[in-house]
Amino acid sequence: MKQFSIKLPKYKRGYHLITDIIESEVGKWLPETGLLHLFIQHTSASIMINENYEESVRVDLELAFNDIVKENQPYYTHTTEGSDDMPAHIKAAMIGTDVTIPITNGKLNLGTWQGVYICEFRDNASSRNIIATVIE
């Protein structure tokens, strides 16, 4: 088993494909078969697997989650970090903090139309950190 940290660049709010970054960072560590576990170390961003081709999917995800989890709700008490902070925590709880991807023939075994996303929920987020664990 190998484990290391991947520091992502700062992303604007939205859903961003990071498959190429992940493959670049873990490629030399991948066994013939195994699992890659990715864990994002943040409470206001998520990681997920979804459509990797149509950009409209990423736009629609942003619109849908913003409609489901609205900002500036009168019942939010956690408001000192801005109007996008509590909704970011809720969205992160809904989507999650980790994904596991099978490794086959030394490569990530994602489906044809699948990619790894960082879901950035803050307007002014810092760079994000992912812990990658390769399991043989």
CSV table of N, CA and C in Angstrom, one decimal:
chain,number,residue,atom,x,y,z
A,1,MET,N,0.9,-1.2,0.0
A,1,MET,CA,0.0,0.0,0.0
A,1,MET,C,0.9,1.2,0.0
A,2,LYS,N,0.5,2.2,-0.8
A,2,LYS,CA,1.2,3.5,-0.8
A,2,LYS,C,0.2,4.6,-0.6
A,3,GLN,N,0.7,5.7,0.1
A,3,GLN,CA,-0.2,6.8,0.4
A,3,GLN,C,0.5,8.1,0.2
A,4,PHE,N,-0.1,9.1,-0.4
A,4,PHE,CA,0.5,10.4,-0.6
A,4,PHE,C,-0.6,11.4,-0.7
A,5,SER,N,-0.1,12.7,-0.7
A,5,SER,CA,-1.0,13.8,-0.8
A,5,SER,C,-0.9,14.5,-2.2
A,6,ILE,N,-2.1,14.9,-2.7
A,6,ILE,CA,-2.1,15.6,-4.0
A,6,ILE,C,-2.7,17.0,-3.7
A,7,LYS,N,-1.9,18.0,-3.9
A,7,LYS,CA,-2.3,19.4,-3.7
A,7,LYS,C,-2.9,19.9,-5.0
A,8,LEU,N,-4.2,20.2,-5.0
A,8,LEU,CA,-4.9,20.7,-6.2
A,8,LEU,C,-4.7,22.2,-6.3
A,9,PRO,N,-4.7,22.7,-7.5
A,9,PRO,CA,-4.7,24.2,-7.6
A,9,PRO,C,-6.0,24.8,-7.1
A,10,LYS,N,-6.1,26.1,-6.9
A,10,LYS,CA,-7.3,26.7,-6.5
A,10,LYS,C,-8.3,26.7,-7.7
A,11,TYR,N,-9.5,26.3,-7.4
A,11,TYR,CA,-10.6,26.3,-8.4
A,11,TYR,C,-11.7,27.3,-8.0
A,12,LYS,N,-12.3,27.9,-9.0
A,12,LYS,CA,-13.5,28.7,-8.7
A,12,LYS,C,-14.6,27.8,-8.4
A,13,ARG,N,-15.6,28.4,-7.8
A,13,ARG,CA,-16.8,27.6,-7.5
A,13,ARG,C,-17.4,26.9,-8.7
A,14,GLY,N,-17.7,25.6,-8.5
A,14,GLY,CA,-18.2,24.8,-9.6
A,14,GLY,C,-17.7,23.4,-9.5
A,15,TYR,N,-18.0,22.6,-10.6
A,15,TYR,CA,-17.6,21.2,-10.7
A,15,TYR,C,-16.5,21.1,-11.7
A,16,HIS,N,-15.4,20.5,-11.3
A,16,HIS,CA,-14.2,20.6,-12.2
A,16,HIS,C,-13.6,19.1,-12.3
A,17,LEU,N,-13.4,18.7,-13.6
A,17,LEU,CA,-12.7,17.4,-13.8
A,17,LEU,C,-11.3,17.5,-13.4
A,18,ILE,N,-10.9,16.5,-12.6
A,18,ILE,CA,-9.5,16.5,-12.2
A,18,ILE,C,-8.8,15.1,-12.5
A,19,THR,N,-9.5,14.3,-13.4
A,19,THR,CA,-9.0,13.0,-13.7
A,19,THR,C,-7.5,13.1,-14.2
A,20,ASP,N,-7.2,14.0,-15.1
A,20,ASP,CA,-5.8,14.1,-15.6
A,20,ASP,C,-4.8,14.3,-14.5
A,21,ILE,N,-5.2,15.2,-13.5
A,21,ILE,CA,-4.3,15.5,-12.4
A,21,ILE,C,-4.1,14.2,-11.6
A,22,ILE,N,-5.2,13.5,-11.3
A,22,ILE,CA,-5.1,12.3,-10.5
A,22,ILE,C,-4.2,11.3,-11.2
A,23,GLU,N,-4.5,11.0,-12.5
A,23,GLU,CA,-3.7,10.0,-13.2
A,23,GLU,C,-2.2,10.4,-13.3
A,24,SER,N,-2.0,11.7,-13.4
A,24,SER,CA,-0.6,12.2,-13.5
A,24,SER,C,0.1,11.9,-12.1
A,25,GLU,N,-0.6,12.2,-11.1
A,25,GLU,CA,0.0,12.1,-9.7
A,25,GLU,C,0.2,10.6,-9.3
A,26,VAL,N,-0.7,9.7,-9.6
A,26,VAL,CA,-0.7,8.4,-9.1
A,26,VAL,C,-0.2,7.3,-10.2
A,27,GLY,N,-0.1,7.7,-11.4
A,27,GLY,CA,0.2,6.8,-12.5
A,27,GLY,C,1.4,5.9,-12.2
A,28,LYS,N,2.5,6.4,-11.7
A,28,LYS,CA,3.7,5.6,-11.5
A,28,LYS,C,3.5,4.6,-10.3
A,29,TRP,N,2.5,4.8,-9.5
A,29,TRP,CA,2.3,4.0,-8.3
A,29,TRP,C,1.3,2.9,-8.5
A,30,LEU,N,0.6,2.9,-9.7
A,30,LEU,CA,-0.5,1.9,-9.9
A,30,LEU,C,0.0,0.5,-10.1
A,31,PRO,N,-0.5,-0.5,-9.3
A,31,PRO,CA,-0.2,-1.9,-9.6
A,31,PRO,C,-1.0,-2.4,-10.8
A,32,GLU,N,-0.7,-3.6,-11.1
A,32,GLU,CA,-1.5,-4.2,-12.2
A,32,GLU,C,-3.0,-4.3,-11.9
A,33,THR,N,-3.3,-4.7,-10.6
A,33,THR,CA,-4.7,-4.7,-10.2
A,33,THR,C,-4.7,-4.1,-8.7
A,34,GLY,N,-5.8,-3.5,-8.4
A,34,GLY,CA,-5.9,-3.0,-7.0
A,34,GLY,C,-7.0,-1.9,-6.9
A,35,LEU,N,-6.9,-1.0,-6.0
A,35,LEU,CA,-7.8,0.0,-5.8
A,35,LEU,C,-7.1,1.3,-5.5
A,36,LEU,N,-7.7,2.4,-6.0
A,36,LEU,CA,-7.2,3.8,-5.6
A,36,LEU,C,-8.3,4.4,-4.8
A,37,HIS,N,-8.0,4.8,-3.6
A,37,HIS,CA,-9.0,5.5,-2.7
A,37,HIS,C,-8.5,7.0,-2.7
A,38,LEU,N,-9.4,7.9,-2.9
A,38,LEU,CA,-9.2,9.3,-2.9
A,38,LEU,C,-10.1,10.0,-1.8
A,39,PHE,N,-9.5,10.7,-0.9
A,39,PHE,CA,-10.2,11.4,0.2
A,39,PHE,C,-9.8,12.9,0.2
A,40,ILE,N,-10.8,13.7,0.1
A,40,ILE,CA,-10.6,15.2,0.1
A,40,ILE,C,-10.6,15.6,1.6
A,41,GLN,N,-9.6,16.4,2.0
A,41,GLN,CA,-9.5,16.8,3.4
A,41,GLN,C,-10.2,18.1,3.7
A,42,HIS,N,-11.4,18.3,3.3
A,42,HIS,CA,-12.1,19.5,3.5
A,42,HIS,C,-13.6,19.3,3.8
A,43,THR,N,-14.2,20.3,4.4
A,43,THR,CA,-15.6,20.2,4.7
A,43,THR,C,-16.5,21.0,3.9
A,44,SER,N,-15.9,21.8,3.0
A,44,SER,CA,-16.7,22.6,2.1
A,44,SER,C,-16.4,22.4,0.6
A,45,ALA,N,-15.9,21.2,0.3
A,45,ALA,CA,-15.7,20.7,-1.1
A,45,ALA,C,-15.9,19.2,-1.0
A,46,SER,N,-16.1,18.6,-2.2
A,46,SER,CA,-16.3,17.2,-2.3
A,46,SER,C,-15.5,16.6,-3.5
A,47,ILE,N,-15.5,15.3,-3.5
A,47,ILE,CA,-14.9,14.6,-4.7
A,47,ILE,C,-16.0,13.6,-5.1
A,48,MET,N,-16.1,13.4,-6.4
A,48,MET,CA,-17.1,12.5,-6.9
A,48,MET,C,-16.7,12.0,-8.3
A,49,ILE,N,-17.4,11.0,-8.8
A,49,ILE,CA,-17.2,10.5,-10.2
A,49,ILE,C,-18.5,10.8,-10.9
A,50,ASN,N,-18.4,11.3,-12.1
A,50,ASN,CA,-19.6,11.6,-12.9
A,50,ASN,C,-19.2,11.8,-14.4
A,51,GLU,N,-20.1,12.3,-15.2
A,51,GLU,CA,-19.9,12.5,-16.6
A,51,GLU,C,-18.7,13.3,-16.9
A,52,ASN,N,-17.9,12.8,-17.8
A,52,ASN,CA,-16.6,13.4,-18.2
A,52,ASN,C,-16.6,14.1,-19.6
A,53,TYR,N,-17.7,14.1,-20.2
A,53,TYR,CA,-17.7,14.6,-21.6
A,53,TYR,C,-18.4,15.9,-21.8
A,54,GLU,N,-19.6,15.9,-21.5
A,54,GLU,CA,-20.5,17.1,-21.7
A,54,GLU,C,-20.3,18.1,-20.6
A,55,GLU,N,-19.8,19.3,-20.9
A,55,GLU,CA,-19.6,20.4,-19.9
A,55,GLU,C,-20.9,20.8,-19.3
A,56,SER,N,-22.0,20.6,-20.1
A,56,SER,CA,-23.3,21.0,-19.6
A,56,SER,C,-23.7,20.2,-18.3
A,57,VAL,N,-23.2,19.0,-18.1
A,57,VAL,CA,-23.5,18.3,-16.9
A,57,VAL,C,-23.0,19.0,-15.7
A,58,ARG,N,-21.8,19.5,-15.8
A,58,ARG,CA,-21.2,20.3,-14.7
A,58,ARG,C,-21.9,21.6,-14.4
A,59,VAL,N,-22.4,22.2,-15.4
A,59,VAL,CA,-23.2,23.4,-15.2
A,59,VAL,C,-24.5,23.1,-14.6
A,60,ASP,N,-25.2,22.0,-15.1
A,60,ASP,CA,-26.5,21.6,-14.5
A,60,ASP,C,-26.3,21.1,-13.0
A,61,LEU,N,-25.2,20.4,-12.7
A,61,LEU,CA,-25.0,20.0,-11.3
A,61,LEU,C,-24.9,21.3,-10.4
A,62,GLU,N,-24.2,22.3,-10.9
A,62,GLU,CA,-24.1,23.5,-10.1
A,62,GLU,C,-25.4,24.1,-9.9
A,63,LEU,N,-26.2,24.3,-10.9
A,63,LEU,CA,-27.5,24.9,-10.8
A,63,LEU,C,-28.4,24.1,-9.9
A,64,ALA,N,-28.4,22.8,-10.1
A,64,ALA,CA,-29.3,21.9,-9.3
A,64,ALA,C,-29.0,22.0,-7.8
A,65,PHE,N,-27.7,21.8,-7.5
A,65,PHE,CA,-27.3,21.9,-6.1
A,65,PHE,C,-27.5,23.2,-5.4
A,66,ASN,N,-27.4,24.3,-6.2
A,66,ASN,CA,-27.7,25.6,-5.7
A,66,ASN,C,-29.1,25.8,-5.5
A,67,ASP,N,-30.0,25.1,-6.3
A,67,ASP,CA,-31.4,25.2,-6.1
A,67,ASP,C,-31.8,24.4,-4.8
A,68,ILE,N,-31.2,23.2,-4.7
A,68,ILE,CA,-31.6,22.3,-3.5
A,68,ILE,C,-31.1,22.9,-2.2
A,69,VAL,N,-29.9,23.5,-2.2
A,69,VAL,CA,-29.3,24.1,-1.0
A,69,VAL,C,-29.0,25.5,-1.2
A,70,LYS,N,-29.9,26.3,-0.8
A,70,LYS,CA,-29.9,27.8,-1.1
A,70,LYS,C,-29.0,28.5,0.0
A,71,GLU,N,-28.5,29.6,-0.4
A,71,GLU,CA,-27.7,30.5,0.5
A,71,GLU,C,-28.7,31.4,1.2
A,72,ASN,N,-28.2,32.1,2.3
A,72,ASN,CA,-28.9,33.1,3.0
A,72,ASN,C,-30.2,32.6,3.6
A,73,GLN,N,-30.2,31.4,4.1
A,73,GLN,CA,-31.5,30.9,4.7
A,73,GLN,C,-31.5,31.5,6.1
A,74,PRO,N,-32.7,31.9,6.6
A,74,PRO,CA,-32.8,32.5,7.9
A,74,PRO,C,-32.5,31.5,9.0
A,75,TYR,N,-32.6,30.2,8.8
A,75,TYR,CA,-32.3,29.3,9.8
A,75,TYR,C,-30.9,28.9,10.0
A,76,TYR,N,-30.0,29.3,9.1
A,76,TYR,CA,-28.5,29.1,9.2
A,76,TYR,C,-28.0,29.8,10.4
A,77,THR,N,-27.3,29.1,11.3
A,77,THR,CA,-26.6,29.8,12.4
A,77,THR,C,-25.1,29.9,12.2
A,78,HIS,N,-24.5,29.1,11.3
A,78,HIS,CA,-23.1,29.1,11.0
A,78,HIS,C,-22.9,30.1,9.8
A,79,THR,N,-22.7,31.4,10.1
A,79,THR,CA,-22.7,32.4,9.0
A,79,THR,C,-21.5,33.3,9.1
A,80,THR,N,-20.6,33.1,10.0
A,80,THR,CA,-19.5,34.0,10.1
A,80,THR,C,-18.5,33.9,9.0
A,81,GLU,N,-18.5,32.8,8.2
A,81,GLU,CA,-17.5,32.7,7.1
A,81,GLU,C,-18.1,33.0,5.8
A,82,GLY,N,-19.3,33.6,5.7
A,82,GLY,CA,-19.9,34.0,4.5
A,82,GLY,C,-21.2,33.2,4.2
A,83,SER,N,-21.9,33.8,3.2
A,83,SER,CA,-23.2,33.2,2.9
A,83,SER,C,-23.1,31.9,2.1
A,84,ASP,N,-21.9,31.6,1.6
A,84,ASP,CA,-21.7,30.3,0.8
A,84,ASP,C,-21.2,29.2,1.7
A,85,ASP,N,-20.8,29.5,3.0
A,85,ASP,CA,-20.1,28.5,3.8
A,85,ASP,C,-21.0,27.4,4.3
A,86,MET,N,-22.1,27.7,4.9
A,86,MET,CA,-23.0,26.7,5.4
A,86,MET,C,-23.6,25.8,4.3
A,87,PRO,N,-24.0,26.5,3.2
A,87,PRO,CA,-24.5,25.6,2.1
A,87,PRO,C,-23.4,24.7,1.5
A,88,ALA,N,-22.1,25.2,1.6
A,88,ALA,CA,-21.0,24.4,1.2
A,88,ALA,C,-20.9,23.1,2.0
A,89,HIS,N,-21.0,23.3,3.3
A,89,HIS,CA,-20.9,22.1,4.3
A,89,HIS,C,-22.1,21.1,4.0
A,90,ILE,N,-23.3,21.7,3.7
A,90,ILE,CA,-24.4,20.8,3.4
A,90,ILE,C,-24.2,20.0,2.1
A,91,LYS,N,-23.7,20.7,1.1
A,91,LYS,CA,-23.4,20.0,-0.2
A,91,LYS,C,-22.3,19.0,0.0
A,92,ALA,N,-21.3,19.3,0.7
A,92,ALA,CA,-20.2,18.3,0.9
A,92,ALA,C,-20.8,17.1,1.7
A,93,ALA,N,-21.7,17.3,2.6
A,93,ALA,CA,-22.3,16.2,3.3
A,93,ALA,C,-23.1,15.3,2.4
A,94,MET,N,-23.8,16.0,1.4
A,94,MET,CA,-24.6,15.2,0.5
A,94,MET,C,-23.8,14.4,-0.5
A,95,ILE,N,-22.7,15.0,-1.1
A,95,ILE,CA,-21.9,14.4,-2.1
A,95,ILE,C,-20.8,13.5,-1.5
A,96,GLY,N,-20.2,13.9,-0.5
A,96,GLY,CA,-19.2,13.1,0.2
A,96,GLY,C,-17.8,13.5,0.0
A,97,THR,N,-16.9,12.8,0.7
A,97,THR,CA,-15.5,13.2,0.8
A,97,THR,C,-14.5,12.2,0.1
A,98,ASP,N,-15.1,11.1,-0.4
A,98,ASP,CA,-14.2,10.1,-1.0
A,98,ASP,C,-14.8,9.3,-2.1
A,99,VAL,N,-13.9,8.7,-2.9
A,99,VAL,CA,-14.3,7.8,-4.0
A,99,VAL,C,-13.2,6.7,-4.0
A,100,THR,N,-13.6,5.5,-4.5
A,100,THR,CA,-12.7,4.4,-4.7
A,100,THR,C,-12.8,4.0,-6.1
A,101,ILE,N,-11.7,3.8,-6.8
A,101,ILE,CA,-11.7,3.4,-8.2
A,101,ILE,C,-10.9,2.2,-8.4
A,102,PRO,N,-11.4,1.2,-9.1
A,102,PRO,CA,-10.6,0.0,-9.4
A,102,PRO,C,-9.4,0.3,-10.3
A,103,ILE,N,-8.4,-0.5,-10.1
A,103,ILE,CA,-7.2,-0.4,-11.0
A,103,ILE,C,-7.1,-1.8,-11.7
A,104,THR,N,-7.1,-1.7,-13.0
A,104,THR,CA,-7.0,-2.9,-13.9
A,104,THR,C,-6.0,-2.6,-15.0
A,105,ASN,N,-5.1,-3.6,-15.1
A,105,ASN,CA,-4.0,-3.5,-16.1
A,105,ASN,C,-3.2,-2.2,-15.9
A,106,GLY,N,-3.0,-1.9,-14.7
A,106,GLY,CA,-2.2,-0.7,-14.3
A,106,GLY,C,-2.8,0.6,-14.6
A,107,LYS,N,-4.1,0.7,-14.8
A,107,LYS,CA,-4.8,2.0,-15.1
A,107,LYS,C,-6.1,2.1,-14.3
A,108,LEU,N,-6.5,3.3,-14.1
A,108,LEU,CA,-7.8,3.5,-13.4
A,108,LEU,C,-8.9,3.0,-14.3
A,109,ASN,N,-9.8,2.2,-13.8
A,109,ASN,CA,-10.8,1.5,-14.5
A,109,ASN,C,-12.1,2.2,-14.4
A,110,LEU,N,-12.1,3.5,-14.9
A,110,LEU,CA,-13.3,4.3,-14.9
A,110,LEU,C,-14.1,3.9,-16.2
A,111,GLY,N,-15.4,4.1,-16.1
A,111,GLY,CA,-16.3,3.9,-17.3
A,111,GLY,C,-16.0,4.8,-18.4
A,112,THR,N,-16.4,4.5,-19.6
A,112,THR,CA,-16.1,5.3,-20.8
A,112,THR,C,-16.4,6.8,-20.5
A,113,TRP,N,-17.5,7.1,-19.9
A,113,TRP,CA,-18.0,8.5,-19.7
A,113,TRP,C,-17.8,9.0,-18.3
A,114,GLN,N,-16.9,8.4,-17.5
A,114,GLN,CA,-16.7,8.8,-16.1
A,114,GLN,C,-15.4,9.6,-16.0
A,115,GLY,N,-15.5,10.5,-15.1
A,115,GLY,CA,-14.3,11.3,-14.7
A,115,GLY,C,-14.4,11.6,-13.2
A,116,VAL,N,-13.2,12.0,-12.6
A,116,VAL,CA,-13.1,12.4,-11.2
A,116,VAL,C,-13.3,13.9,-11.2
A,117,TYR,N,-14.2,14.3,-10.3
A,117,TYR,CA,-14.5,15.8,-10.1
A,117,TYR,C,-14.0,16.2,-8.7
A,118,ILE,N,-13.6,17.5,-8.7
A,118,ILE,CA,-13.6,18.2,-7.4
A,118,ILE,C,-14.9,19.1,-7.5
A,119,CYS,N,-15.6,19.1,-6.5
A,119,CYS,CA,-16.8,19.9,-6.4
A,119,CYS,C,-16.5,21.1,-5.4
A,120,GLU,N,-16.3,22.2,-6.0
A,120,GLU,CA,-15.9,23.4,-5.1
A,120,GLU,C,-17.1,24.2,-4.9
A,121,PHE,N,-17.5,24.3,-3.6
A,121,PHE,CA,-18.7,25.0,-3.2
A,121,PHE,C,-18.5,26.4,-2.7
A,122,ARG,N,-17.3,26.8,-2.5
A,122,ARG,CA,-17.0,28.2,-2.0
A,122,ARG,C,-16.6,29.1,-3.1
A,123,ASP,N,-17.0,30.4,-2.9
A,123,ASP,CA,-16.7,31.4,-3.9
A,123,ASP,C,-15.2,31.8,-3.9
A,124,ASN,N,-14.6,31.8,-2.7
A,124,ASN,CA,-13.2,32.2,-2.6
A,124,ASN,C,-12.5,31.1,-1.8
A,125,ALA,N,-12.4,29.9,-2.3
A,125,ALA,CA,-11.8,28.8,-1.7
A,125,ALA,C,-10.3,28.8,-1.8
A,126,SER,N,-9.6,28.2,-1.0
A,126,SER,CA,-8.2,28.0,-1.1
A,126,SER,C,-7.9,26.7,-1.9
A,127,SER,N,-6.6,26.4,-2.1
A,127,SER,CA,-6.4,25.1,-2.8
A,127,SER,C,-6.8,24.0,-1.9
A,128,ARG,N,-7.1,22.9,-2.5
A,128,ARG,CA,-7.6,21.7,-1.8
A,128,ARG,C,-6.6,20.6,-1.8
A,129,ASN,N,-6.7,19.7,-0.8
A,129,ASN,CA,-5.7,18.6,-0.6
A,129,ASN,C,-6.5,17.3,-0.7
A,130,ILE,N,-5.9,16.3,-1.4
A,130,ILE,CA,-6.5,15.0,-1.5
A,130,ILE,C,-5.5,14.0,-1.1
A,131,ILE,N,-5.9,13.0,-0.2
A,131,ILE,CA,-5.0,11.9,0.2
A,131,ILE,C,-5.4,10.8,-0.8
A,132,ALA,N,-4.4,10.3,-1.5
A,132,ALA,CA,-4.5,9.2,-2.4
A,132,ALA,C,-3.9,7.9,-1.7
A,133,THR,N,-4.6,6.8,-1.7
A,133,THR,CA,-4.1,5.6,-1.2
A,133,THR,C,-4.2,4.5,-2.2
A,134,VAL,N,-3.1,3.9,-2.6
A,134,VAL,CA,-3.1,2.9,-3.6
A,134,VAL,C,-3.0,1.5,-2.9
A,135,ILE,N,-4.0,0.7,-3.1
A,135,ILE,CA,-4.0,-0.6,-2.4
A,135,ILE,C,-3.8,-1.7,-3.5
A,136,GLU,N,-2.8,-2.6,-3.2
A,136,GLU,CA,-2.6,-3.7,-4.1
A,136,GLU,C,-3.4,-4.9,-3.7
